[in-house]
Short mmCIF file of C-alpha atoms in Angstrom, two decimals:
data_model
loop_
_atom_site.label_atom_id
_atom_site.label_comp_id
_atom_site.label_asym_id
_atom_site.label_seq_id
_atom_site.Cartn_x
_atom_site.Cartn_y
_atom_site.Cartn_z
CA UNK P 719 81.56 -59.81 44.11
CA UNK P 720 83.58 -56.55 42.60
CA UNK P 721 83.60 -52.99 43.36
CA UNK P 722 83.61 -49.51 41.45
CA UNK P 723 85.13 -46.91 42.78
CA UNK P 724 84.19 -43.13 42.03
CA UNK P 725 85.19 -39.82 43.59
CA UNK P 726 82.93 -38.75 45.80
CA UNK P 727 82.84 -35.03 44.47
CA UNK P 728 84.27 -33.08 41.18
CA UNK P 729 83.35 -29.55 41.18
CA UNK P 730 83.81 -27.51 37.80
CA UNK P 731 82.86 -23.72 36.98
CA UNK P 732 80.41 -23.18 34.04
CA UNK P 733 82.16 -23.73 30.40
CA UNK P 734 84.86 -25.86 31.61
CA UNK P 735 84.91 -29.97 30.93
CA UNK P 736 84.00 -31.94 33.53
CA UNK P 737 85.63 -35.80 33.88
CA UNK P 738 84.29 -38.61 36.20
CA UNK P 739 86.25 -41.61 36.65
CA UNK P 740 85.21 -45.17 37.48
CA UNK P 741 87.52 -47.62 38.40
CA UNK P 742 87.46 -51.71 39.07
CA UNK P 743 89.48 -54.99 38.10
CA UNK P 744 86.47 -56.17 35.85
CA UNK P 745 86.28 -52.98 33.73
CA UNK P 746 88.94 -54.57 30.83
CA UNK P 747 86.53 -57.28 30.73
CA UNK P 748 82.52 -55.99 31.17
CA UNK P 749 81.12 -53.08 29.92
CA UNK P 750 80.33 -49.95 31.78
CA UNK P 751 77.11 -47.41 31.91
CA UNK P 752 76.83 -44.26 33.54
CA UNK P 753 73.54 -42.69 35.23
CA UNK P 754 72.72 -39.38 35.81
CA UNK P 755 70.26 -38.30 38.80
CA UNK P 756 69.09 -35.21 39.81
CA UNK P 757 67.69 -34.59 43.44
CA UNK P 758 64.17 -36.22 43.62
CA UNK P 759 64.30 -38.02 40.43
CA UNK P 760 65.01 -41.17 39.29
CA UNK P 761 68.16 -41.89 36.93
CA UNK P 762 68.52 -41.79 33.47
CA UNK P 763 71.03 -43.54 31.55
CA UNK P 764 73.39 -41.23 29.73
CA UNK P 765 75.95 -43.44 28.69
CA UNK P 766 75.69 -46.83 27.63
CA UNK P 767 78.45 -50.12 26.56
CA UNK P 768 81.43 -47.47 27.61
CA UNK P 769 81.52 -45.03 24.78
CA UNK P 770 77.88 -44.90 23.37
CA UNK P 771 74.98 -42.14 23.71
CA UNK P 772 71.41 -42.82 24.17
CA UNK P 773 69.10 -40.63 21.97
CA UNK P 774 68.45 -37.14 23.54
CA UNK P 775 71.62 -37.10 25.39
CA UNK P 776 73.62 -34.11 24.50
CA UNK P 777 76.72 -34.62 22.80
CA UNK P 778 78.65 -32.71 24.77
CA UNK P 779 78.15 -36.14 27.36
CA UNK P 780 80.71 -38.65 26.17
CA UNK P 781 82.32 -41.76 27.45
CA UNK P 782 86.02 -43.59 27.19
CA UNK P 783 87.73 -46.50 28.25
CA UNK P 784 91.23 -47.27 29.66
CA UNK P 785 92.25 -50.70 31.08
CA UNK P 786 90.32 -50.67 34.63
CA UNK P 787 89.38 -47.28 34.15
CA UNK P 788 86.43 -45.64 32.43
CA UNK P 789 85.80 -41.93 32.22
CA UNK P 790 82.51 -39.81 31.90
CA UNK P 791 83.40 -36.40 30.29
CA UNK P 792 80.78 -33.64 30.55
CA UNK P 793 81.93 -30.66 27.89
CA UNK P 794 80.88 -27.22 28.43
CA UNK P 795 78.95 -27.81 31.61
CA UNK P 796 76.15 -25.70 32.45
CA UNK P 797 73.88 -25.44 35.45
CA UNK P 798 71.54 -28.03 34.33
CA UNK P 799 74.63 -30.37 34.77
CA UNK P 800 74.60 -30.78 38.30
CA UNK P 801 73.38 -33.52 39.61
CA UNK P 802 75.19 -37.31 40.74
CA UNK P 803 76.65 -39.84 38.50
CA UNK P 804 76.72 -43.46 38.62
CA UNK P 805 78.97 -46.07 36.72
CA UNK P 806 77.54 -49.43 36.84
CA UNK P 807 78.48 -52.90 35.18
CA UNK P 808 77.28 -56.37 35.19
CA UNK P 809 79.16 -59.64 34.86
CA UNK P 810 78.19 -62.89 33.55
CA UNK P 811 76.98 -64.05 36.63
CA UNK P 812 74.55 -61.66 36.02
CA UNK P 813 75.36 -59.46 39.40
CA UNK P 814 75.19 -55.84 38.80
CA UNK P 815 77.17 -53.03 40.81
CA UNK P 816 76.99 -49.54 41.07
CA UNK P 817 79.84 -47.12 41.82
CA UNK P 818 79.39 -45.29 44.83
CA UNK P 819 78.53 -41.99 42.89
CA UNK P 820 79.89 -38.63 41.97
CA UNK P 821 78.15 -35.35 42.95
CA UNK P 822 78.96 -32.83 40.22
CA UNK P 823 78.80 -29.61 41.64
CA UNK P 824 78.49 -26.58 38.78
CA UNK P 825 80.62 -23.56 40.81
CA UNK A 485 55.36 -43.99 25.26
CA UNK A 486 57.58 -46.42 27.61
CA UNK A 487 56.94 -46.32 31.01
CA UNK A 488 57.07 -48.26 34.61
CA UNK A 489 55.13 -47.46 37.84
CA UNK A 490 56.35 -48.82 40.76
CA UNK A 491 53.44 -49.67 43.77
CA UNK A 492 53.16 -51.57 47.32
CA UNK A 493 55.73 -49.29 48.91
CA UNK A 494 54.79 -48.60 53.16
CA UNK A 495 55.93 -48.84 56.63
CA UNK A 496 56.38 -52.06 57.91
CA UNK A 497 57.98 -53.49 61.08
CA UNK A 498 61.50 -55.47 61.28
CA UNK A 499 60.81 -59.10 59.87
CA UNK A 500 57.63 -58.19 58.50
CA UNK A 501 57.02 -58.73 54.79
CA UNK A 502 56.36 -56.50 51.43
CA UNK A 503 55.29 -57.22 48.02
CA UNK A 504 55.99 -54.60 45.57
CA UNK A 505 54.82 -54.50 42.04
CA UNK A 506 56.14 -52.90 39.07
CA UNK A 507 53.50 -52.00 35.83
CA UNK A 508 55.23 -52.07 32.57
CA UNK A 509 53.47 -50.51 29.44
CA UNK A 510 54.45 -49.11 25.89
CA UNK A 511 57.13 -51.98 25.20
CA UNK A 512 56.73 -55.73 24.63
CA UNK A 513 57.79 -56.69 28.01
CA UNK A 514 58.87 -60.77 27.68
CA UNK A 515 61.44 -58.99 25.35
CA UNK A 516 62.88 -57.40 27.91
CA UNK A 517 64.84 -58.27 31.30
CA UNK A 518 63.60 -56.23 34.80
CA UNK A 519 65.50 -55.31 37.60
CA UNK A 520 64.85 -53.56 40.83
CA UNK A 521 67.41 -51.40 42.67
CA UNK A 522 66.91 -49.32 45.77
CA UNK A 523 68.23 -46.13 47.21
CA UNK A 524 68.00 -46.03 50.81
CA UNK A 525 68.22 -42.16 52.08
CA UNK A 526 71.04 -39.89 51.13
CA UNK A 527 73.00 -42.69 49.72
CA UNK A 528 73.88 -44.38 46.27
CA UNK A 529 71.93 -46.82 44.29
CA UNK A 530 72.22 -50.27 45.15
CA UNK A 531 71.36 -53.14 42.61
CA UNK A 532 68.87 -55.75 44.42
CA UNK A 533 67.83 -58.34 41.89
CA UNK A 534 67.68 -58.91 38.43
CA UNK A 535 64.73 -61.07 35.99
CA UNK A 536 65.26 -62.91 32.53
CA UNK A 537 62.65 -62.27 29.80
CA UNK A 538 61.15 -65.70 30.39
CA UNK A 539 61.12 -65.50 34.28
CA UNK A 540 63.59 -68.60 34.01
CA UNK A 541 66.20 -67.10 35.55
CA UNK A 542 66.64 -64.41 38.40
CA UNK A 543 69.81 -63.13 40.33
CA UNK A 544 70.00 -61.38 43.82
CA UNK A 545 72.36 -58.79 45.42
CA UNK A 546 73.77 -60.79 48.43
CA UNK A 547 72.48 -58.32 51.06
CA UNK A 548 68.73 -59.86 49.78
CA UNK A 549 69.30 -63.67 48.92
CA UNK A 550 67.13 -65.84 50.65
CA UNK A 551 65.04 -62.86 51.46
CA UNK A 552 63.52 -61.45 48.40
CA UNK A 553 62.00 -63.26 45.61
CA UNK A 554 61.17 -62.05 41.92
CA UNK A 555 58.92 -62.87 39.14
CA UNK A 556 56.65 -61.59 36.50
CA UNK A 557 53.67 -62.22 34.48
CA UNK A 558 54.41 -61.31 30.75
CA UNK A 559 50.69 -61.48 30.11
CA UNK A 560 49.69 -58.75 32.85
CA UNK A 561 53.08 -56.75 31.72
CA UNK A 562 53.97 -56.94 35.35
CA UNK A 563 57.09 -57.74 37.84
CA UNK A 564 57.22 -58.20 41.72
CA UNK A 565 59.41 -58.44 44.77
CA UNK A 566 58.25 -60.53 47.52
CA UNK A 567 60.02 -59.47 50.09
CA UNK A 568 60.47 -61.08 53.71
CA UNK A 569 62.35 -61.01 56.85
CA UNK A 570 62.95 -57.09 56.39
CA UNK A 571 65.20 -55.31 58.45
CA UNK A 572 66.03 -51.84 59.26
CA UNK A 573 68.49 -51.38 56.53
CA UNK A 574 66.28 -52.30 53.88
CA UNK A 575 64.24 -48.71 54.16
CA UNK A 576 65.05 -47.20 50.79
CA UNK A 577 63.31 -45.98 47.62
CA UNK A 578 63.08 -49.32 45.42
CA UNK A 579 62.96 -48.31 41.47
CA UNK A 580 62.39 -51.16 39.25
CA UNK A 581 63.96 -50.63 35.83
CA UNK A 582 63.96 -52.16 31.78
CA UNK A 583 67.22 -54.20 30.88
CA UNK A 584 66.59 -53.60 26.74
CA UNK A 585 67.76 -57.31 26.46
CA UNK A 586 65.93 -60.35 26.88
CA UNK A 587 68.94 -61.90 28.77
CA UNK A 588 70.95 -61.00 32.14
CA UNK A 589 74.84 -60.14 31.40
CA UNK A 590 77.50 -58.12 30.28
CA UNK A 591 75.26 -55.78 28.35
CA UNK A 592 73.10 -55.58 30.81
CA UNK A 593 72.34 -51.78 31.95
CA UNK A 594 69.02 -50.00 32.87
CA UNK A 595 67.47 -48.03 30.34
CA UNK A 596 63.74 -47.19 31.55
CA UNK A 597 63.00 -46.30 34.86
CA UNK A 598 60.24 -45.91 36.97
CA UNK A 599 59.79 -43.34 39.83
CA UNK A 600 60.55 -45.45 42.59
CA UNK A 601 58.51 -46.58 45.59
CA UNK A 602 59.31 -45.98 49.14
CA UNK A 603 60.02 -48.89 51.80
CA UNK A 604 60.48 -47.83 55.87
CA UNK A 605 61.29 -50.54 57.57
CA UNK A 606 61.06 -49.46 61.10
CA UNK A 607 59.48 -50.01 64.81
#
């Protein structure tokens, strides 16, 4: 099996951009999707094959990719933006993994 | 509209069993893989299993192999896990979720999801 590894916390003040990393060996090679999750509620996908946005995301939600790394950037974060993230990939074994999460905490 | 309900969550005992059931409606479901993954309390998501289209093929998290089982009925738009021998560590929310793919790989992410159903395993 592999592992992704995400900070456990990024804290950010209203207005200011937000980034959430996600690391692992198999990044370079497999795709990687992010999930938002407020408390109570189940997870919606906000970021999909690294870089792309599912309809009714905002844009201000974007994804990158760099080697083993792949980075969730939240611009102009409001209130409504706090919540966890998960990055999560799947290989061709067909074994899925979630990072361990990211609480984004709005200051 | 697109949506999943999750069902057959309870208490049950260490090495008891559990069948859970997940209703699929508003998409053509054989074109679509299913997955279930659980949250067990205050912690992350965990992936537990994944389903072809067809049913042909399935995959399990390691923590569940030879434990859980998976399968669906395309023509009742449902999916299940048959779980056995739980233990205390399986107590966690269990969501199941749409893979907008037919087939289990690389592009495989979770795009629908239900609301989750909750699984104590405890004495």
């Amino acid at each position: 099996s592999y592992g992704l590894t995400q900070p456990p916390s990024v804290s950010v003040s209203p207005g200011q951009t937000a980034r959430i990393t996600c690391s692992g060996d198999v990044l370079p090679k497999q795709y990687a999707y992010w999930y938002q999750q407020k408390p109570g509620q189940a997870p919606v996908l906000v970021i999909y094959k690294d870089t792309e946005r599912p309809s009714g995301i905002p844009e201000r939600l974007s994804g990158s990719s760099s080697g083993s790394t792949v980075t969730l950037t939240i611009g102009a974060v409001k209130a409504e933006d706090e919540a966890d993230y998960y990055c999560q990939s799947t290989d061709n074994s067909g074994t899925s993994v979630f990072g361990g999460g990211t609480k984004l905490t709005v200051l | 509209e697109e949506q999943l309900l999750e069902s057959g969550g309870a208490l049950v005992q260490p090495g008891g069993s559990l069948r859970l059931s997940c209703a699929a409606s508003g998409f053509t479901f054989s074109d679509s893989a299913m997955t279930w993954v659980r949250q067990a309390p205050g912690k992350g998501l965990e992936w537990v299993s994944s389903i072809s289209g067809s049913g042909g093929k399935s995959y399990f998290a390691d923590s569940v192999k030879g434990r859980f089982i998976i399968s669906r009925d395309n023509s009742k738009n449902t999916m299940w896990l048959q779980m056995n021998s739980l233990k205390v560590e399986d107590t966690a929310v269990y969501y199941c979720a749409e893979v907008p793919t037919p087939i289990v790989g690389t592009s495989t992410y979770f795009q629908l999801w239900g609301q989750g159903t909750l699984v104590t395993v405890s004495s």
